[in-house]
mmCIF file of C-alpha atoms in Angstrom:
data_model
loop_
_atom_site.group_PDB
_atom_site.id
_atom_site.type_symbol
_atom_site.label_atom_id
_atom_site.label_comp_id
_atom_site.label_asym_id
_atom_site.label_seq_id
_atom_site.Cartn_x
_atom_site.Cartn_y
_atom_site.Cartn_z
ATOM 1 C CA MET A 253 194.455 132.204 56.438
ATOM 2 C CA ALA A 254 192.074 129.718 58.142
ATOM 3 C CA ASP A 255 189.557 127.956 55.952
ATOM 4 C CA MET A 256 185.846 128.865 55.917
ATOM 5 C CA THR A 257 184.721 126.181 58.439
ATOM 6 C CA THR A 258 187.388 127.143 61.007
ATOM 7 C CA LEU A 259 186.519 130.845 60.691
ATOM 8 C CA ILE A 260 182.817 130.225 61.257
ATOM 9 C CA VAL A 261 183.497 128.074 64.362
ATOM 10 C CA ILE A 262 185.890 130.652 65.818
ATOM 11 C CA SER A 263 183.485 133.492 65.125
ATOM 12 C CA SER A 264 180.652 131.682 66.905
ATOM 13 C CA PHE A 265 182.852 131.064 69.968
ATOM 14 C CA ILE A 266 184.040 134.658 70.116
ATOM 15 C CA MET A 267 180.660 136.306 69.570
ATOM 16 C CA PHE A 268 178.386 134.483 72.011
ATOM 17 C CA PRO A 269 180.084 133.341 75.338
ATOM 18 C CA ALA A 270 179.551 136.591 77.281
ATOM 19 C CA VAL A 271 175.877 136.635 76.388
ATOM 20 C CA MET A 272 175.480 133.003 77.431
ATOM 21 C CA MET A 273 177.214 133.612 80.793
ATOM 22 C CA ALA A 274 175.090 136.664 81.535
ATOM 23 C CA GLN A 275 171.950 134.728 80.701
ATOM 24 C CA GLU A 276 173.044 131.900 83.015
ATOM 25 C CA VAL A 277 173.453 134.290 86.009
ATOM 26 C CA VAL A 278 170.066 135.831 85.467
ATOM 27 C CA ASN A 279 168.474 132.405 85.218
ATOM 28 C CA HIS A 280 169.790 131.583 88.738
ATOM 29 C CA GLY A 281 167.947 134.609 90.130
ATOM 30 C CA VAL A 282 171.087 136.473 91.165
ATOM 31 C CA CYS A 283 171.783 140.058 90.118
ATOM 32 C CA PRO A 284 174.875 140.307 87.965
ATOM 33 C CA VAL A 285 178.039 141.522 89.611
ATOM 34 C CA PRO A 286 179.570 144.581 87.936
ATOM 35 C CA MET A 287 182.497 143.635 85.774
ATOM 36 C CA ASN A 288 185.959 144.707 86.765
ATOM 37 C CA LYS A 289 188.292 146.488 84.381
ATOM 38 C CA GLU A 290 189.949 143.289 83.198
ATOM 39 C CA GLU A 291 186.588 141.765 82.312
ATOM 40 C CA GLU A 292 185.568 144.932 80.471
ATOM 41 C CA GLU A 293 188.731 144.751 78.408
ATOM 42 C CA LYS A 294 187.983 141.117 77.569
ATOM 43 C CA ILE A 295 184.474 142.069 76.411
ATOM 44 C CA LYS A 296 185.876 144.875 74.225
ATOM 45 C CA GLU A 297 188.468 142.508 72.793
ATOM 46 C CA GLN A 298 185.726 140.029 71.986
ATOM 47 C CA GLU A 299 183.718 142.785 70.240
ATOM 48 C CA ARG A 300 186.729 143.778 68.164
ATOM 49 C CA ASN A 301 187.306 140.161 67.231
ATOM 50 C CA ARG A 302 183.648 139.836 66.210
ATOM 51 C CA GLU A 303 183.824 142.916 63.976
ATOM 52 C CA GLU A 304 187.049 141.710 62.406
ATOM 53 C CA MET A 305 185.485 138.346 61.759
ATOM 54 C CA GLU A 306 182.417 139.945 60.124
ATOM 55 C CA GLU A 307 184.695 141.979 57.868
ATOM 56 C CA ILE A 308 186.617 138.824 56.888
ATOM 57 C CA MET A 309 183.331 137.070 56.085
ATOM 58 C CA ARG A 310 182.201 139.986 53.934
ATOM 59 C CA GLU A 311 185.530 139.961 52.049
ATOM 60 C CA ILE A 312 185.187 136.231 51.415
ATOM 61 C CA GLU A 313 181.613 136.655 50.174
ATOM 62 C CA ILE A 314 182.564 139.500 47.829
ATOM 63 C CA SER A 315 185.622 137.732 46.412
ATOM 64 C CA CYS A 316 183.586 134.551 45.729
ATOM 65 C CA LEU A 317 180.699 136.326 43.917
ATOM 66 C CA ASP A 318 180.508 135.649 40.126
ATOM 67 C CA GLU A 319 178.263 138.348 38.660
ATOM 68 C CA CYS A 320 178.435 136.714 35.230
ATOM 69 C CA LYS A 321 176.868 133.487 36.536
ATOM 70 C CA THR A 322 174.337 135.138 38.838
ATOM 71 C CA GLY A 323 173.265 137.680 36.218
ATOM 72 C CA GLN A 324 174.210 140.612 38.451
ATOM 73 C CA HIS A 325 175.917 142.482 35.587
ATOM 74 C CA ASN A 326 174.918 145.035 32.955
ATOM 75 C CA CYS A 327 176.669 143.594 29.900
ATOM 76 C CA HIS A 328 174.856 143.889 26.556
ATOM 77 C CA ASP A 329 173.164 140.801 25.066
ATOM 78 C CA ASP A 330 175.784 140.884 22.305
ATOM 79 C CA ALA A 331 178.728 141.065 24.733
ATOM 80 C CA TYR A 332 180.802 138.597 26.768
ATOM 81 C CA CYS A 333 180.828 138.943 30.589
ATOM 82 C CA THR A 334 184.157 138.074 32.280
ATOM 83 C CA ASN A 335 184.314 137.653 36.066
ATOM 84 C CA THR A 336 187.141 139.426 37.941
ATOM 85 C CA LYS A 337 188.068 139.821 41.620
ATOM 86 C CA ARG A 338 185.281 141.867 43.232
ATOM 87 C CA SER A 339 183.898 142.886 39.781
ATOM 88 C CA PHE A 340 183.452 141.911 36.090
ATOM 89 C CA THR A 341 184.214 143.231 32.594
ATOM 90 C CA CYS A 342 182.050 143.462 29.448
ATOM 91 C CA THR A 343 183.464 142.949 25.927
ATOM 92 C CA CYS A 344 181.436 143.176 22.697
ATOM 93 C CA LYS A 345 181.325 139.962 20.665
ATOM 94 C CA PRO A 346 183.075 139.770 17.256
ATOM 95 C CA GLY A 347 181.048 141.646 14.646
ATOM 96 C CA TYR A 348 179.907 144.251 17.175
ATOM 97 C CA THR A 349 181.392 147.510 18.425
ATOM 98 C CA GLY A 350 180.974 149.375 21.725
ATOM 99 C CA ASP A 351 182.032 149.372 25.362
ATOM 100 C CA GLY A 352 180.356 146.071 26.245
ATOM 101 C CA VAL A 353 177.468 147.751 28.050
ATOM 102 C CA ILE A 354 176.259 149.071 24.693
ATOM 103 C CA CYS A 355 177.088 147.038 21.550
ATOM 104 C CA ALA A 356 176.057 147.823 17.966
ATOM 105 C CA ASP A 357 176.265 145.611 14.893
ATOM 106 C CA ILE A 358 179.157 146.369 12.531
ATOM 107 C CA ASN A 359 177.900 146.563 8.937
ATOM 108 C CA GLU A 360 180.861 144.920 7.219
ATOM 109 C CA CYS A 361 179.283 145.573 3.819
ATOM 110 C CA GLU A 362 179.331 149.349 4.399
ATOM 111 C CA THR A 363 182.702 149.528 6.168
ATOM 112 C CA GLY A 364 184.423 147.375 3.548
ATOM 113 C CA THR A 365 185.633 144.841 6.135
ATOM 114 C CA HIS A 366 183.786 141.941 4.483
ATOM 115 C CA GLN A 367 185.392 138.944 2.762
ATOM 116 C CA CYS A 368 183.244 138.925 -0.382
ATOM 117 C CA ASP A 369 184.685 139.053 -3.894
ATOM 118 C CA THR A 370 182.549 141.883 -5.269
ATOM 119 C CA ALA A 371 183.236 140.819 -8.850
ATOM 120 C CA ILE A 372 181.265 137.597 -8.404
ATOM 121 C CA SER A 373 179.244 138.068 -5.217
ATOM 122 C CA LEU A 374 177.285 140.623 -3.214
ATOM 123 C CA CYS A 375 177.755 141.341 0.489
ATOM 124 C CA ASP A 376 174.660 140.958 2.667
ATOM 125 C CA ASN A 377 174.955 142.186 6.269
ATOM 126 C CA THR A 378 173.706 139.929 9.082
ATOM 127 C CA LYS A 379 173.620 140.378 12.868
ATOM 128 C CA GLY A 380 177.211 140.203 14.056
ATOM 129 C CA SER A 381 178.540 139.064 10.696
ATOM 130 C CA HIS A 382 177.825 139.032 6.960
ATOM 131 C CA LYS A 383 177.290 136.600 4.119
ATOM 132 C CA CYS A 384 178.380 136.599 0.499
ATOM 133 C CA VAL A 385 175.605 135.931 -2.004
ATOM 134 C CA CYS A 386 176.957 134.433 -5.213
ATOM 135 C CA LEU A 387 175.891 136.120 -8.426
ATOM 136 C CA SER A 388 174.111 134.150 -11.127
ATOM 137 C CA GLY A 389 176.552 131.733 -12.730
ATOM 138 C CA PHE A 390 178.494 131.155 -9.510
ATOM 139 C CA SER A 391 177.985 128.938 -6.459
ATOM 140 C CA LYS A 392 179.423 128.463 -2.954
ATOM 141 C CA SER A 393 182.718 126.570 -2.948
ATOM 142 C CA GLY A 394 182.512 125.071 0.541
ATOM 143 C CA HIS A 395 183.613 128.284 2.250
ATOM 144 C CA GLU A 396 180.879 130.623 3.451
ATOM 145 C CA HIS A 397 182.549 133.652 1.838
ATOM 146 C CA LYS A 398 183.830 132.090 -1.400
ATOM 147 C CA CYS A 399 182.089 131.638 -4.761
ATOM 148 C CA THR A 400 183.278 129.675 -7.784
ATOM 149 C CA ASP A 401 182.218 129.615 -11.403
ATOM 150 C CA ILE A 402 179.546 127.092 -12.434
ATOM 151 C CA ASN A 403 180.574 125.195 -15.537
ATOM 152 C CA GLU A 404 177.197 125.038 -17.250
ATOM 153 C CA CYS A 405 178.629 122.913 -20.072
ATOM 154 C CA GLU A 406 179.731 120.168 -17.656
ATOM 155 C CA THR A 407 176.659 120.310 -15.427
ATOM 156 C CA GLY A 408 174.253 120.421 -18.355
ATOM 157 C CA LYS A 409 172.744 123.710 -17.146
ATOM 158 C CA HIS A 410 172.814 125.301 -20.591
ATOM 159 C CA ASN A 411 170.396 125.518 -23.500
ATOM 160 C CA CYS A 412 172.737 125.154 -26.463
ATOM 161 C CA ASN A 413 171.321 123.183 -29.361
ATOM 162 C CA ALA A 414 173.367 119.954 -29.333
ATOM 163 C CA THR A 415 172.716 119.367 -33.035
ATOM 164 C CA SER A 416 173.927 122.717 -34.303
ATOM 165 C CA SER A 417 176.176 124.199 -31.597
ATOM 166 C CA LEU A 418 178.885 123.514 -29.019
ATOM 167 C CA CYS A 419 178.761 124.759 -25.421
ATOM 168 C CA ASN A 420 181.806 126.716 -24.197
ATOM 169 C CA ASN A 421 182.042 127.748 -20.565
ATOM 170 C CA THR A 422 182.757 131.398 -19.713
ATOM 171 C CA LYS A 423 183.202 133.109 -16.354
ATOM 172 C CA GLY A 424 179.743 133.260 -14.807
ATOM 173 C CA SER A 425 177.986 132.060 -17.955
ATOM 174 C CA PHE A 426 178.469 130.072 -21.166
ATOM 175 C CA ARG A 427 178.533 130.562 -24.915
ATOM 176 C CA CYS A 428 177.013 128.531 -27.738
ATOM 177 C CA ASP A 429 179.314 128.374 -30.777
ATOM 178 C CA CYS A 430 177.772 127.235 -34.030
ATOM 179 C CA LYS A 431 179.084 124.097 -35.678
ATOM 180 C CA GLU A 432 180.323 124.178 -39.252
ATOM 181 C CA GLY A 433 177.452 124.719 -41.646
ATOM 182 C CA TYR A 434 175.369 126.697 -39.152
ATOM 183 C CA SER A 435 175.167 130.428 -38.458
ATOM 184 C CA GLU A 436 173.860 132.500 -35.533
ATOM 185 C CA SER A 437 170.195 133.411 -35.561
ATOM 186 C CA VAL A 438 168.291 135.867 -33.357
ATOM 187 C CA PRO A 439 167.956 133.531 -30.330
ATOM 188 C CA GLU A 440 171.184 133.859 -28.316
ATOM 189 C CA HIS A 441 171.674 130.177 -27.574
ATOM 190 C CA ASP A 442 170.458 128.614 -30.795
ATOM 191 C CA CYS A 443 171.846 128.178 -34.321
ATOM 192 C CA THR A 444 170.037 127.597 -37.596
ATOM 193 C CA ASP A 445 170.695 127.249 -41.306
ATOM 194 C CA LYS A 446 167.406 128.931 -42.179
ATOM 195 C CA CYS A 447 166.542 132.585 -42.696
ATOM 196 C CA ILE A 448 164.122 134.483 -40.465
ATOM 197 C CA VAL A 449 161.565 136.699 -42.206
ATOM 198 C CA SER A 450 159.563 139.185 -40.119
ATOM 199 C CA ILE A 451 157.612 142.412 -40.507
ATOM 200 C CA LYS A 452 159.994 145.337 -39.832
ATOM 201 C CA LEU A 453 158.269 147.637 -37.375
ATOM 202 C CA ASP A 454 159.783 149.776 -34.646
ATOM 203 C CA ALA A 455 158.222 150.506 -31.241
ATOM 204 C CA THR A 456 156.841 153.909 -32.317
ATOM 205 C CA THR A 457 154.998 152.379 -35.262
ATOM 206 C CA LEU A 458 153.555 149.659 -33.053
ATOM 207 C CA ASN A 459 152.212 152.146 -30.520
ATOM 208 C CA ARG A 460 150.377 153.963 -33.297
ATOM 209 C CA GLN A 461 148.818 150.859 -34.775
ATOM 210 C CA ARG A 462 146.557 149.923 -31.890
ATOM 211 C CA LYS A 463 144.645 147.272 -33.819
ATOM 212 C CA LEU A 464 147.634 144.995 -34.307
ATOM 213 C CA GLU A 465 147.346 141.623 -32.630
ATOM 214 C CA ASN A 466 149.231 140.357 -29.597
ATOM 215 C CA LYS A 467 152.393 138.704 -30.907
ATOM 216 C CA ALA A 468 156.132 139.195 -31.511
ATOM 217 C CA TYR A 469 157.236 141.978 -33.828
ATOM 218 C CA LEU A 470 160.695 142.836 -35.080
ATOM 219 C CA LEU A 471 161.712 145.927 -33.092
ATOM 220 C CA ASN A 472 164.665 148.252 -33.634
ATOM 221 C CA VAL A 473 166.667 148.020 -30.396
ATOM 222 C CA GLU A 474 170.219 149.407 -30.188
ATOM 223 C CA SER A 475 170.561 149.467 -33.985
ATOM 224 C CA LYS A 476 169.491 145.835 -34.144
ATOM 225 C CA GLN A 477 166.229 144.222 -35.074
ATOM 226 C CA ILE A 478 165.021 141.648 -32.551
ATOM 227 C CA PRO A 479 161.665 139.887 -32.178
ATOM 228 C CA VAL A 480 159.866 141.103 -29.038
ATOM 229 C CA TYR A 481 156.371 140.275 -27.812
ATOM 230 C CA CYS A 482 154.043 143.289 -27.955
ATOM 231 C CA HIS A 483 150.692 143.265 -26.169
ATOM 232 C CA MET A 484 148.326 145.298 -28.336
ATOM 233 C CA GLU A 485 144.802 144.126 -27.491
ATOM 234 C CA ALA A 486 143.071 144.677 -24.137
ATOM 235 C CA THR A 487 142.753 140.963 -23.398
ATOM 236 C CA GLU A 488 144.470 138.429 -21.109
ATOM 237 C CA LEU A 489 146.474 141.037 -19.181
ATOM 238 C CA GLY A 490 143.872 142.200 -16.681
ATOM 239 C CA ALA A 491 144.140 145.773 -15.368
ATOM 240 C CA CYS A 492 147.023 146.626 -17.725
ATOM 241 C CA GLY A 493 144.788 146.344 -20.772
ATOM 242 C CA GLY A 494 146.326 146.796 -24.254
ATOM 243 C CA GLY A 495 147.720 149.726 -26.171
ATOM 244 C CA GLY A 496 151.224 148.562 -27.016
ATOM 245 C CA TRP A 497 152.960 147.031 -23.990
ATOM 246 C CA THR A 498 156.562 145.960 -24.709
ATOM 247 C CA LEU A 499 157.803 142.798 -22.967
ATOM 248 C CA VAL A 500 160.878 143.233 -20.728
ATOM 249 C CA MET A 501 161.058 140.166 -18.456
ATOM 250 C CA LYS A 502 159.412 136.865 -17.602
ATOM 251 C CA ILE A 503 160.263 135.431 -14.162
ATOM 252 C CA ASP A 504 159.453 131.993 -12.777
ATOM 253 C CA GLY A 505 159.122 132.371 -8.990
ATOM 254 C CA LYS A 506 160.159 128.729 -8.532
ATOM 255 C CA GLN A 507 163.557 129.352 -10.157
ATOM 256 C CA SER A 508 166.598 131.249 -8.817
ATOM 257 C CA THR A 509 167.387 132.953 -12.152
ATOM 258 C CA PHE A 510 166.049 136.348 -11.111
ATOM 259 C CA GLN A 511 166.639 136.156 -7.345
ATOM 260 C CA TYR A 512 167.245 139.556 -5.726
ATOM 261 C CA TYR A 513 171.038 139.250 -5.929
ATOM 262 C CA SER A 514 171.158 137.943 -9.515
ATOM 263 C CA ARG A 515 173.434 140.093 -11.665
ATOM 264 C CA LEU A 516 170.737 140.001 -14.352
ATOM 265 C CA TRP A 517 169.221 142.936 -12.456
ATOM 266 C CA THR A 518 172.423 145.007 -12.698
ATOM 267 C CA ASN A 519 174.029 144.129 -16.034
ATOM 268 C CA LYS A 520 173.107 144.805 -19.648
ATOM 269 C CA LYS A 521 173.093 141.230 -20.887
ATOM 270 C CA ASP A 522 170.000 139.477 -22.138
ATOM 271 C CA HIS A 523 168.864 136.061 -20.961
ATOM 272 C CA TYR A 524 167.367 133.514 -23.344
ATOM 273 C CA PRO A 525 165.850 136.199 -25.643
ATOM 274 C CA SER A 526 164.183 133.612 -27.872
ATOM 275 C CA ALA A 527 161.631 133.203 -25.048
ATOM 276 C CA GLY A 528 160.733 136.883 -25.471
ATOM 277 C CA LYS A 529 158.415 136.196 -28.403
ATOM 278 C CA THR A 530 155.547 134.933 -26.243
ATOM 279 C CA LEU A 531 153.860 136.085 -23.040
ATOM 280 C CA LEU A 532 151.745 133.954 -20.710
ATOM 281 C CA ASP A 533 153.949 130.849 -20.630
ATOM 282 C CA HIS A 534 156.594 129.534 -18.189
ATOM 283 C CA GLN A 535 159.748 130.410 -20.150
ATOM 284 C CA GLU A 536 161.998 132.913 -18.394
ATOM 285 C CA THR A 537 163.608 135.737 -20.346
ATOM 286 C CA LYS A 538 165.318 139.122 -20.069
ATOM 287 C CA LEU A 539 165.313 141.251 -23.220
ATOM 288 C CA PRO A 540 167.444 144.249 -24.315
ATOM 289 C CA THR A 541 164.312 146.312 -23.687
ATOM 290 C CA TYR A 542 165.343 146.103 -19.985
ATOM 291 C CA TRP A 543 168.079 148.678 -20.542
ATOM 292 C CA SER A 544 167.150 150.354 -23.835
ATOM 293 C CA THR A 545 163.418 151.134 -23.750
ATOM 294 C CA PRO A 546 162.114 154.375 -22.164
ATOM 295 C CA PHE A 547 158.599 154.403 -20.733
ATOM 296 C CA THR A 548 155.997 156.240 -18.686
ATOM 297 C CA LYS A 549 154.133 153.177 -17.372
ATOM 298 C CA ILE A 550 155.031 149.701 -16.094
ATOM 299 C CA CYS A 551 152.717 146.696 -16.222
ATOM 300 C CA LEU A 552 153.326 144.097 -13.486
ATOM 301 C CA ALA A 553 151.488 140.790 -13.869
ATOM 302 C CA MET A 554 151.443 137.530 -11.896
ATOM 303 C CA LYS A 555 150.009 134.224 -13.054
ATOM 304 C CA ILE A 556 148.966 131.773 -10.322
ATOM 305 C CA SER A 557 147.502 128.549 -11.702
ATOM 306 C CA HIS A 558 145.450 129.913 -14.589
ATOM 307 C CA GLN A 559 144.556 133.270 -13.045
ATOM 308 C CA VAL A 560 146.412 136.399 -14.254
ATOM 309 C CA ASN A 561 146.346 139.528 -12.070
ATOM 310 C CA SER A 562 148.058 142.804 -12.948
ATOM 311 C CA ILE A 563 148.655 146.364 -11.745
ATOM 312 C CA VAL A 564 150.108 149.481 -13.383
ATOM 313 C CA ILE A 565 152.810 151.788 -12.006
ATOM 314 C CA ASN A 566 152.837 155.271 -13.525
ATOM 315 C CA LYS A 567 156.566 155.967 -13.617
ATOM 316 C CA GLN A 568 158.697 157.730 -16.209
ATOM 317 C CA ALA A 569 162.271 156.508 -16.763
ATOM 318 C CA ASN A 570 164.874 155.973 -19.459
ATOM 319 C CA SER A 571 164.711 152.235 -18.788
ATOM 320 C CA LEU A 572 163.929 149.697 -16.076
ATOM 321 C CA HIS A 573 167.700 149.203 -15.706
ATOM 322 C CA SER A 574 168.067 152.892 -14.763
ATOM 323 C CA LEU A 575 165.620 152.394 -11.861
ATOM 324 C CA ILE A 576 167.146 149.193 -10.476
ATOM 325 C CA ALA A 577 170.801 148.595 -11.401
ATOM 326 C CA ASP A 578 172.348 151.095 -8.955
ATOM 327 C CA GLY A 579 170.606 149.432 -5.982
ATOM 328 C CA LYS A 580 169.069 152.683 -4.708
ATOM 329 C CA TYR A 581 165.626 152.547 -3.150
ATOM 330 C CA ARG A 582 162.978 154.413 -5.167
ATOM 331 C CA SER A 583 159.526 154.599 -3.659
ATOM 332 C CA THR A 584 156.055 154.242 -5.140
ATOM 333 C CA SER A 585 152.709 155.039 -3.529
ATOM 334 C CA LEU A 586 150.304 152.355 -4.737
ATOM 335 C CA GLY A 587 149.422 151.146 -1.227
ATOM 336 C CA ARG A 588 149.400 147.623 0.204
ATOM 337 C CA HIS A 589 145.859 146.923 -1.031
ATOM 338 C CA THR A 590 146.913 147.468 -4.675
ATOM 339 C CA TRP A 591 150.001 145.232 -4.346
ATOM 340 C CA LYS A 592 147.848 142.470 -2.831
ATOM 341 C CA LYS A 593 145.704 142.479 -5.995
ATOM 342 C CA LEU A 594 148.603 140.710 -7.762
ATOM 343 C CA ILE A 595 147.988 137.636 -5.595
ATOM 344 C CA GLY A 596 144.230 137.861 -5.095
ATOM 345 C CA ARG A 597 142.221 136.760 -2.065
ATOM 346 C CA LYS A 598 145.070 134.612 -0.685
ATOM 347 C CA ALA A 599 147.468 137.575 -0.423
ATOM 348 C CA SER A 600 149.031 138.094 3.014
ATOM 349 C CA LEU A 601 151.268 140.819 4.470
ATOM 350 C CA GLN A 602 152.252 141.986 7.938
ATOM 351 C CA ARG A 603 150.714 145.262 8.990
ATOM 352 C CA ASN A 604 153.702 147.592 9.447
ATOM 353 C CA CYS A 605 156.604 149.054 7.437
ATOM 354 C CA ASN A 606 154.952 148.746 3.966
ATOM 355 C CA GLN A 607 158.065 149.860 2.071
ATOM 356 C CA GLU A 608 157.158 149.769 -1.624
ATOM 357 C CA GLY A 609 158.835 150.576 -4.927
ATOM 358 C CA PHE A 610 162.182 149.594 -6.459
ATOM 359 C CA ASN A 611 165.106 147.963 -4.569
ATOM 360 C CA CYS A 612 163.128 147.462 -1.367
ATOM 361 C CA LYS A 613 165.454 146.114 1.328
ATOM 362 C CA GLY A 614 165.641 146.187 5.124
ATOM 363 C CA ARG A 615 168.823 145.486 7.069
ATOM 364 C CA TYR A 616 167.828 141.818 7.255
ATOM 365 C CA ASP A 617 165.330 139.345 5.833
ATOM 366 C CA SER A 618 162.978 140.054 2.883
ATOM 367 C CA LYS A 619 164.027 141.979 -0.229
ATOM 368 C CA ALA A 620 162.396 142.847 -3.578
ATOM 369 C CA ARG A 621 163.655 144.509 -6.746
ATOM 370 C CA ILE A 622 160.072 145.620 -7.430
ATOM 371 C CA GLY A 623 157.367 145.212 -4.811
ATOM 372 C CA ILE A 624 156.349 145.834 -1.200
ATOM 373 C CA LEU A 625 157.868 144.698 2.134
ATOM 374 C CA SER A 626 155.977 144.548 5.439
ATOM 375 C CA ASN A 627 156.958 143.845 9.038
ATOM 376 C CA GLU A 628 155.423 142.811 12.352
ATOM 377 C CA GLN A 629 157.340 145.550 14.202
ATOM 378 C CA ASN A 630 156.847 149.234 13.482
ATOM 379 C CA HIS A 631 160.068 149.565 11.473
ATOM 380 C CA CYS A 632 161.590 148.211 8.243
ATOM 381 C CA ASP A 633 164.821 146.668 9.581
ATOM 382 C CA SER A 634 163.633 143.052 9.425
ATOM 383 C CA PRO A 635 160.544 142.613 7.211
ATOM 384 C CA ASP A 636 159.154 139.065 7.187
ATOM 385 C CA SER A 637 156.607 139.394 4.368
ATOM 386 C CA ARG A 638 156.651 140.586 0.771
ATOM 387 C CA ILE A 639 154.892 140.655 -2.578
ATOM 388 C CA GLY A 640 157.155 141.340 -5.483
ATOM 389 C CA PHE A 641 159.439 140.590 -8.420
ATOM 390 C CA GLY A 642 163.084 139.590 -8.016
ATOM 391 C CA THR A 643 162.681 138.748 -4.340
ATOM 392 C CA GLY A 644 164.780 136.909 -1.750
ATOM 393 C CA GLY A 645 165.689 136.589 1.925
ATOM 394 C CA ASP A 646 163.704 135.172 4.831
ATOM 395 C CA PRO A 647 161.129 133.779 4.730
ATOM 396 C CA HIS A 648 161.454 131.453 1.714
ATOM 397 C CA ASP A 649 164.622 132.710 0.011
ATOM 398 C CA ASP A 650 163.826 130.368 -2.892
ATOM 399 C CA ASN A 651 160.654 132.312 -3.746
ATOM 400 C CA THR A 652 161.862 134.826 -6.356
ATOM 401 C CA CYS A 653 158.494 136.176 -7.482
ATOM 402 C CA GLY A 654 155.173 136.031 -5.650
ATOM 403 C CA ASN A 655 154.071 136.283 -2.009
ATOM 404 C CA ALA A 656 156.068 135.125 1.039
ATOM 405 C CA ALA A 657 154.820 135.897 4.560
ATOM 406 C CA ALA A 658 155.505 134.802 8.146
ATOM 407 C CA TRP A 659 155.300 136.109 11.739
ATOM 408 C CA ASN A 660 151.658 137.135 12.125
ATOM 409 C CA PRO A 661 150.736 138.367 8.617
ATOM 410 C CA ASP A 662 147.136 139.507 8.100
ATOM 411 C CA ASN A 663 146.024 136.411 6.123
ATOM 412 C CA GLY A 664 148.255 133.612 7.444
ATOM 413 C CA ASN A 665 151.713 132.382 6.485
ATOM 414 C CA LYS A 666 152.229 132.145 2.714
ATOM 415 C CA ASN A 667 154.721 130.888 0.151
ATOM 416 C CA ILE A 668 153.025 131.536 -3.189
ATOM 417 C CA LYS A 669 155.377 131.263 -6.166
ATOM 418 C CA ALA A 670 153.997 132.945 -9.282
ATOM 419 C CA MET A 671 154.943 133.163 -12.944
ATOM 420 C CA CYS A 672 155.606 136.860 -13.390
ATOM 421 C CA TYR A 673 155.689 139.277 -16.319
ATOM 422 C CA ILE A 674 157.048 142.832 -16.646
ATOM 423 C CA LEU A 675 156.105 145.051 -19.605
ATOM 424 C CA VAL A 676 156.541 148.780 -20.272
ATOM 425 C CA GLN A 677 154.748 151.420 -22.333
#
């Protein structure tokens, strides 16, 4: 086949000579002489050649068109466009399913096609893929889907008493074994050679004795007596007041201990219980009251600088563990204005979604074990703002309790990390 330049030259020669000759005769002022049969045949032949040439040009133009480069295709944004002769094909990208024109994200966490070790990590779906979030006591090993045990004894991330105990690493945690001459006391990670003497009161007795002061009392929990802070007087705790609140958790929003995916939310193991004898300080704790204490009300409090704000959720349950551990969303109806009281005048949330309660979680971004999520769009798939306890995700995954907000929230972008307290009654 002739190349493009040759074809264009030939086509020009074939298409225009008769017209040029006729024009030349007219310009000399002489009427054209009727063509004979041979001339007519030549004209027809020239016309056929012109049409054939036009068809060849169209074929060349079609075969050279790349719809993928010119954008003249209908492939989905999450699909690959592949140019073919006279057409193109659409293929969904890895992590998506469909015919290429329509592609939908595959939720590997729901289909079970993820690469996470569910014994030590949790699967979190992302657009076109997924990520494995290591549970507390584990960290990423250099592979995006692998977690390895943290040796707290080697890294120094333990709180064993060096004088009276030895640190022994365990899978996902550690154990403090008492040295010779010492015996275990009530605090999990401490040892002492002294006896502890406390008033023996159970939770029922405490609730009846409303005039008792705010302090730790020895409570009967799971056939054991443990010291637990009880808030009796209507002071220091804002809207929650007094009346016998039992401490369950203390969370430092600057620490990752109680991040949304921490297994402390799903297991029945305490965390540094010796810190459960006081309230408005910065020591984190999780007490056996998390899984063993029934209640009808929950007190949620946040301390920012020296200001303590609190709200009450009227909710009956066998324990806080029973509301959270299974990961199911359970709604509340306090309203965004009430949740913002925890932060005060600096509180900021987007205007839509407003999913509130327990285990709040969209498909992407912000999450909260207890709290409220809001979004810029009129859906809850990708909330970008939150106020809550046990939080995580974008924005500010390292903010585990407080207020995080981005993408046009009603009071500006925020990253307020609070010291948080959860009590039940």
